[in-house]
Short mmCIF file of C-alpha atoms in Angstrom, two decimals:
data_model
loop_
_atom_site.label_atom_id
_atom_site.label_comp_id
_atom_site.label_asym_id
_atom_site.label_seq_id
_atom_site.Cartn_x
_atom_site.Cartn_y
_atom_site.Cartn_z
CA MET J 1 0.14 -0.08 -0.07
CA PRO J 2 1.36 3.51 -0.80
CA THR J 3 2.47 5.63 2.02
CA ILE J 4 0.91 8.83 2.99
CA ALA J 5 2.34 12.01 1.34
CA SER J 6 3.53 15.13 3.01
CA ALA J 7 0.84 18.11 3.18
CA ALA J 8 3.17 19.86 0.60
CA ASP J 9 2.22 17.52 -2.10
CA THR J 10 -0.51 18.39 -4.65
CA LEU J 11 -2.44 16.51 -7.34
CA THR J 12 -4.03 17.92 -10.37
CA ILE J 13 -7.14 16.58 -11.60
CA TYR J 14 -8.82 17.41 -14.85
CA SER J 15 -12.60 16.77 -14.13
CA GLY J 16 -15.56 16.60 -16.73
CA ARG J 17 -17.66 16.25 -13.56
CA ALA J 18 -19.16 19.50 -11.91
CA GLU J 19 -17.13 20.84 -9.15
CA ARG J 20 -19.84 20.80 -6.68
CA LEU J 21 -20.12 17.04 -7.11
CA ILE J 22 -16.69 16.18 -6.53
CA LYS J 23 -15.00 18.71 -4.28
CA PRO J 24 -16.32 17.51 -1.09
CA VAL J 25 -15.33 14.13 -1.39
CA LEU J 26 -11.72 15.54 -2.58
CA ASP J 27 -11.74 17.81 0.49
CA ALA J 28 -12.23 14.74 2.60
CA PHE J 29 -9.28 12.95 1.03
CA THR J 30 -7.16 16.08 1.67
CA ALA J 31 -8.22 16.10 5.32
CA LYS J 32 -7.34 12.51 5.53
CA THR J 33 -3.90 12.33 3.71
CA GLY J 34 -2.63 16.10 3.69
CA ILE J 35 -2.38 15.78 -0.10
CA HIS J 36 -3.85 18.79 -1.77
CA ILE J 37 -6.04 18.90 -4.97
CA GLU J 38 -6.02 21.25 -7.87
CA LEU J 39 -9.24 20.74 -9.83
CA LEU J 40 -9.65 21.98 -13.48
CA SER J 41 -13.26 21.45 -14.69
CA SER J 42 -14.56 21.55 -18.10
CA GLY J 43 -16.32 19.75 -20.91
CA THR J 44 -15.18 16.14 -21.20
CA THR J 45 -14.23 16.10 -24.86
CA GLU J 46 -12.42 19.40 -24.57
CA LEU J 47 -10.45 17.86 -21.53
CA VAL J 48 -9.52 14.59 -23.55
CA ASN J 49 -8.36 16.74 -26.59
CA ARG J 50 -6.39 18.90 -24.23
CA MET J 51 -4.71 15.98 -22.70
CA LYS J 52 -3.87 14.57 -26.13
CA ALA J 53 -2.43 17.90 -27.18
CA GLU J 54 -0.31 18.43 -23.73
CA GLY J 55 0.97 14.86 -23.98
CA ASP J 56 3.87 14.11 -21.47
CA ARG J 57 3.86 18.05 -20.55
CA SER J 58 0.32 17.91 -19.30
CA PRO J 59 0.02 18.94 -15.63
CA ALA J 60 -2.87 16.63 -14.93
CA ASP J 61 -2.19 13.59 -12.80
CA LEU J 62 -5.54 12.14 -12.95
CA PHE J 63 -8.78 12.49 -15.14
CA ILE J 64 -12.20 12.10 -13.78
CA THR J 65 -15.38 12.19 -15.96
CA ASN J 66 -19.14 10.94 -16.23
CA ASP J 67 -18.77 8.68 -19.34
CA ALA J 68 -17.24 5.35 -19.83
CA GLY J 69 -17.11 5.82 -23.50
CA SER J 70 -14.85 8.87 -22.93
CA LEU J 71 -12.79 7.17 -20.40
CA GLU J 72 -12.19 4.30 -22.76
CA LEU J 73 -11.37 6.79 -25.62
CA ALA J 74 -8.76 8.23 -23.38
CA ARG J 75 -7.55 4.80 -22.53
CA THR J 76 -7.05 3.80 -26.37
CA ALA J 77 -5.40 7.13 -26.93
CA GLY J 78 -2.66 5.87 -24.51
CA LEU J 79 -3.33 8.75 -21.96
CA PHE J 80 -3.77 6.16 -18.90
CA ARG J 81 -1.43 3.99 -16.75
CA PRO J 82 -2.68 0.39 -16.26
CA LEU J 83 -3.03 -0.17 -12.56
CA ASN J 84 -2.16 -3.28 -10.63
CA MET J 85 -4.10 -2.54 -7.33
CA ARG J 86 -5.69 -5.11 -5.33
CA GLU J 87 -8.04 -2.57 -3.49
CA VAL J 88 -9.46 -1.62 -6.67
CA GLU J 89 -10.19 -5.45 -7.88
CA ARG J 90 -11.67 -6.19 -4.47
CA ALA J 91 -13.95 -3.11 -4.60
CA ILE J 92 -14.98 -2.59 -8.00
CA PRO J 93 -16.72 -5.38 -10.19
CA PRO J 94 -14.62 -6.02 -13.53
CA GLN J 95 -17.56 -4.80 -15.61
CA PHE J 96 -17.22 -1.42 -14.26
CA ARG J 97 -13.65 -0.85 -15.26
CA ALA J 98 -11.21 -1.57 -17.98
CA ALA J 99 -9.68 -4.91 -18.63
CA ASP J 100 -6.16 -3.30 -17.47
CA ASN J 101 -7.75 -1.17 -14.70
CA SER J 102 -6.26 1.75 -16.68
CA TRP J 103 -9.92 3.55 -15.85
CA ILE J 104 -12.11 2.52 -12.83
CA GLY J 105 -15.85 3.20 -12.60
CA LEU J 106 -16.77 5.09 -9.40
CA SER J 107 -20.53 5.50 -9.41
CA GLY J 108 -23.44 4.44 -11.77
CA ARG J 109 -26.24 6.39 -13.29
CA PHE J 110 -29.32 4.93 -15.32
CA TRP J 111 -31.26 6.36 -18.16
CA ILE J 112 -34.87 6.40 -17.22
CA VAL J 113 -38.21 7.78 -18.37
CA VAL J 114 -39.58 10.43 -15.82
CA TYR J 115 -43.21 11.09 -16.17
CA ASN J 116 -45.87 13.31 -14.76
CA THR J 117 -48.21 11.45 -12.57
CA THR J 118 -51.34 13.53 -13.45
CA LEU J 119 -50.86 12.76 -17.26
CA VAL J 120 -49.35 9.25 -17.49
CA LYS J 121 -50.23 5.94 -15.93
CA PRO J 122 -47.41 3.71 -14.71
CA ASP J 123 -48.31 0.93 -16.94
CA GLN J 124 -48.39 3.04 -20.13
CA ILE J 125 -44.55 2.94 -20.47
CA LYS J 126 -42.67 -0.21 -20.40
CA SER J 127 -39.80 0.39 -22.71
CA LEU J 128 -37.78 3.36 -23.89
CA VAL J 129 -39.10 2.36 -27.52
CA ASP J 130 -42.57 3.16 -26.37
CA LEU J 131 -41.81 6.82 -26.33
CA ALA J 132 -41.66 6.60 -30.33
CA ASP J 133 -45.36 5.79 -30.34
CA PRO J 134 -47.34 8.45 -32.19
CA MET J 135 -49.76 8.70 -29.29
CA TRP J 136 -47.02 10.81 -27.43
CA LYS J 137 -46.45 13.29 -30.33
CA ASP J 138 -45.82 16.79 -28.50
CA LYS J 139 -45.76 14.99 -25.13
CA ILE J 140 -42.07 14.15 -24.46
CA ALA J 141 -38.84 15.99 -23.89
CA ILE J 142 -35.43 14.83 -24.86
CA PRO J 143 -31.87 15.83 -24.74
CA ASN J 144 -30.35 17.53 -27.57
CA ALA J 145 -28.07 15.59 -30.05
CA GLY J 146 -24.95 16.94 -28.47
CA SER J 147 -25.59 15.32 -25.19
CA GLU J 148 -23.10 12.55 -24.10
CA TYR J 149 -25.91 10.81 -22.28
CA LEU J 150 -27.99 10.69 -25.38
CA GLN J 151 -25.16 9.46 -27.46
CA ALA J 152 -24.26 6.49 -24.84
CA GLY J 153 -27.91 5.66 -24.69
CA VAL J 154 -28.32 5.47 -28.28
CA SER J 155 -25.03 3.45 -28.57
CA VAL J 156 -26.61 0.92 -26.12
CA ILE J 157 -29.70 0.79 -27.93
CA ARG J 158 -27.86 0.13 -31.32
CA ALA J 159 -25.80 -2.67 -29.56
CA SER J 160 -29.03 -4.35 -28.21
CA LEU J 161 -31.55 -3.77 -31.01
CA GLY J 162 -29.48 -3.12 -34.17
CA ASP J 163 -29.37 -0.07 -36.33
CA ASP J 164 -32.63 -0.45 -38.40
CA HIS J 165 -34.76 -0.55 -35.02
CA THR J 166 -32.68 2.21 -33.37
CA LYS J 167 -33.26 4.58 -36.49
CA LYS J 168 -36.97 3.95 -36.41
CA PHE J 169 -36.95 4.72 -32.66
CA LEU J 170 -35.06 7.83 -33.17
CA GLU J 171 -37.34 9.00 -35.93
CA GLY J 172 -40.34 8.43 -33.60
CA LEU J 173 -38.60 10.28 -30.72
CA ARG J 174 -37.60 13.23 -32.94
CA ASP J 175 -41.34 13.59 -34.24
CA ASN J 176 -42.88 13.16 -30.75
CA ALA J 177 -40.58 15.64 -29.00
CA GLY J 178 -40.90 18.21 -31.88
CA THR J 179 -39.45 21.56 -30.16
CA GLN J 180 -39.05 20.01 -26.59
CA VAL J 181 -35.40 19.42 -27.03
CA TYR J 182 -33.35 20.68 -24.12
CA GLN J 183 -29.84 21.50 -23.38
CA LYS J 184 -30.04 20.68 -19.79
CA SER J 185 -31.58 17.50 -18.24
CA SER J 186 -32.76 19.63 -15.23
CA GLN J 187 -34.76 21.56 -17.79
CA ILE J 188 -36.37 18.27 -19.01
CA VAL J 189 -37.56 17.30 -15.39
CA ASP J 190 -38.83 21.05 -14.79
CA ALA J 191 -40.93 20.62 -17.89
CA VAL J 192 -42.55 17.49 -16.87
CA ALA J 193 -42.99 18.69 -13.36
CA LYS J 194 -44.97 21.47 -14.70
CA GLY J 195 -47.01 19.46 -17.02
CA GLN J 196 -45.53 21.15 -20.21
CA VAL J 197 -44.83 17.53 -21.47
CA ALA J 198 -46.05 14.18 -20.08
CA MET J 199 -42.62 12.76 -19.64
CA GLY J 200 -38.89 12.69 -20.71
CA ILE J 201 -35.80 10.76 -20.93
CA VAL J 202 -33.00 11.64 -18.29
CA ASN J 203 -30.47 10.06 -16.06
CA HIS J 204 -32.12 9.16 -12.86
CA TYR J 205 -30.38 11.45 -10.53
CA TYR J 206 -31.94 14.55 -12.03
CA VAL J 207 -35.32 13.43 -10.85
CA TYR J 208 -34.46 12.57 -7.26
CA ARG J 209 -32.36 15.94 -7.16
CA HIS J 210 -35.63 17.59 -7.95
CA LEU J 211 -37.76 15.74 -5.44
CA ALA J 212 -35.26 16.39 -2.88
CA THR J 213 -36.17 20.15 -3.15
CA GLN J 214 -39.68 19.81 -4.26
CA PRO J 215 -41.03 16.63 -2.76
CA ALA J 216 -44.54 17.48 -3.75
CA ALA J 217 -43.77 17.62 -7.38
CA PRO J 218 -46.02 15.10 -9.45
CA LEU J 219 -42.91 13.12 -10.77
CA ALA J 220 -42.32 9.24 -10.85
CA VAL J 221 -39.87 7.32 -12.82
CA VAL J 222 -40.04 4.13 -14.90
CA MET J 223 -36.92 1.98 -15.06
CA PRO J 224 -37.36 0.75 -18.56
CA ASP J 225 -37.03 -2.33 -20.54
CA GLN J 226 -37.31 -4.73 -17.59
CA GLN J 227 -39.95 -6.93 -19.28
CA GLU J 228 -38.96 -10.42 -20.53
CA GLY J 229 -36.71 -10.28 -23.32
CA GLY J 230 -36.03 -6.41 -22.69
CA MET J 231 -32.79 -5.08 -23.08
CA GLY J 232 -32.47 -3.92 -19.54
CA ALA J 233 -31.69 -0.35 -18.32
CA ILE J 234 -29.23 1.74 -20.00
CA MET J 235 -26.18 2.31 -17.57
CA ASN J 236 -23.17 4.51 -17.65
CA VAL J 237 -20.50 5.27 -15.08
CA ALA J 238 -18.41 8.22 -13.80
CA GLY J 239 -14.85 7.06 -13.35
CA ILE J 240 -11.25 7.82 -12.91
CA GLY J 241 -7.82 7.25 -14.62
CA ILE J 242 -4.31 7.95 -13.83
CA LEU J 243 -2.26 9.75 -16.23
CA LYS J 244 0.58 7.58 -17.94
CA HIS J 245 3.17 10.30 -17.48
CA THR J 246 2.46 11.60 -14.10
CA PRO J 247 5.40 11.57 -11.49
CA ARG J 248 3.14 11.50 -8.61
CA VAL J 249 1.83 7.73 -9.16
CA GLU J 250 1.84 6.78 -5.45
CA ASN J 251 -0.09 9.90 -4.28
CA ALA J 252 -2.61 9.24 -7.43
CA LYS J 253 -2.99 5.77 -6.42
CA LEU J 254 -3.85 6.99 -2.84
CA LEU J 255 -6.77 8.78 -4.22
CA VAL J 256 -8.05 5.93 -6.22
CA GLU J 257 -7.91 3.80 -3.11
CA PHE J 258 -9.77 6.41 -1.13
CA LEU J 259 -12.51 6.76 -3.92
CA VAL J 260 -13.07 2.96 -4.24
CA ALA J 261 -13.24 2.19 -0.47
CA GLN J 262 -16.65 1.91 1.10
CA ALA J 263 -16.68 5.25 2.62
CA GLY J 264 -15.43 6.94 -0.36
CA GLN J 265 -17.84 5.09 -2.56
CA LYS J 266 -20.83 6.23 -0.31
CA MET J 267 -19.79 9.70 -0.24
CA PHE J 268 -19.00 10.03 -3.91
CA ALA J 269 -22.19 8.44 -5.02
CA ASP J 270 -24.49 10.20 -2.64
CA LEU J 271 -23.33 13.77 -3.73
CA ASP J 272 -25.44 13.27 -6.71
CA LYS J 273 -27.75 10.41 -5.71
CA GLU J 274 -25.88 7.89 -8.05
CA TYR J 275 -25.52 4.22 -7.31
CA PRO J 276 -22.07 3.12 -5.63
CA LEU J 277 -20.22 0.35 -7.62
CA HIS J 278 -18.76 -1.26 -4.60
CA PRO J 279 -21.24 -4.17 -4.00
CA GLU J 280 -21.26 -3.64 -0.14
CA VAL J 281 -22.31 -0.07 -0.32
CA LYS J 282 -25.87 0.82 -0.50
CA ALA J 283 -27.35 3.60 -2.60
CA ASP J 284 -29.27 6.53 -1.10
CA SER J 285 -32.56 5.25 0.39
CA ALA J 286 -34.60 7.53 -2.01
CA LEU J 287 -33.26 5.75 -5.13
CA LEU J 288 -34.84 2.41 -6.43
CA GLU J 289 -33.07 -0.56 -4.89
CA ARG J 290 -30.40 -1.82 -7.26
CA LYS J 291 -31.29 -5.40 -6.92
CA SER J 292 -34.99 -4.62 -8.32
CA PHE J 293 -33.90 -4.19 -11.88
CA ARG J 294 -31.63 -5.23 -14.59
CA ALA J 295 -29.01 -3.28 -16.38
CA ALA J 296 -28.35 -3.83 -20.29
CA LEU J 297 -25.60 -6.16 -21.06
CA VAL J 298 -23.75 -4.09 -23.53
CA PRO J 299 -20.11 -3.58 -21.90
CA LEU J 300 -19.06 -0.24 -20.89
CA THR J 301 -15.62 -0.65 -22.75
CA LYS J 302 -17.70 -0.80 -26.08
CA LEU J 303 -19.24 2.75 -25.84
CA ALA J 304 -16.08 4.30 -27.26
CA GLU J 305 -15.98 2.01 -30.59
CA LEU J 306 -19.83 2.64 -30.84
CA ARG J 307 -19.74 6.43 -30.47
CA GLU J 308 -18.82 7.34 -34.17
CA PRO J 309 -21.47 5.29 -36.12
CA THR J 310 -23.93 6.60 -33.11
CA LEU J 311 -23.23 10.06 -34.08
CA LEU J 312 -23.59 9.35 -37.75
CA LEU J 313 -26.98 7.77 -37.08
CA ILE J 314 -28.12 10.65 -34.90
CA GLU J 315 -27.10 12.99 -37.73
CA GLN J 316 -28.84 11.01 -40.33
CA VAL J 317 -31.88 11.11 -38.48
CA GLY J 318 -31.86 14.83 -37.92
CA MET J 319 -31.93 14.98 -34.14
CA ARG J 320 -31.56 18.45 -32.89
#
């Protein structure tokens, strides 16, 4: 196990995750180890391109982001250092990390259908594909075409159902959403809560975040595609990788070890009502119990190779 470093040591993290959702857990790490953190937050794609351009001169020691596809792209670009850490292998199941442990998942999020309980009955939606039914024309809200969440979700649907079915689904989604296409997922939840639309597609935590401040809002969630033969709920992870060139490997490993341990997992996931990946750590009690639903079986490591064809399909359909 690496030794605790002196208080003068600093780690630089490039983060595609909002600062408010990561700083408290990083502050806890600093309090425990004395290792200071410099955080640079920006868009994930921008940060990956920046690390590529900086090469060995990059000041970044670690990279954290909210999308397994982006983590895998960084790995295939040779940006990460493979890790041989027993602590990681004990804490995080193999389906949530790269085969060589060059990136490690830290928390999980699921694509769900949020609906207004005064406008939709729970049994009306079983699958994401149901949202393409013409009966929902002008009644749904969706993320814009540039959303990493949309791109990852469509990639999983392509891998599960094939391109023809996915194209038909996207065309129906496009037609039913009309102008209700949003830059931010929180705007989708707001629109559903106000009854401007009947339902929308978002990552689960946006709904629970809204309900935490407005518990009387007429909102409920469907964890889709749980029927027999269904593909399962679409999952993505937030994760971390250590940069290949960093001279501060031991300190960086200390941070990874902190984040995959039970206390770190609980704190990291609860900050945004996500699901811990450590099997012995329970999610926030407001969330659906993880054992109550299935996830899609598409490996997270495939999201990178699926991305470019997915972007072409989204463009071909004319998603906004």
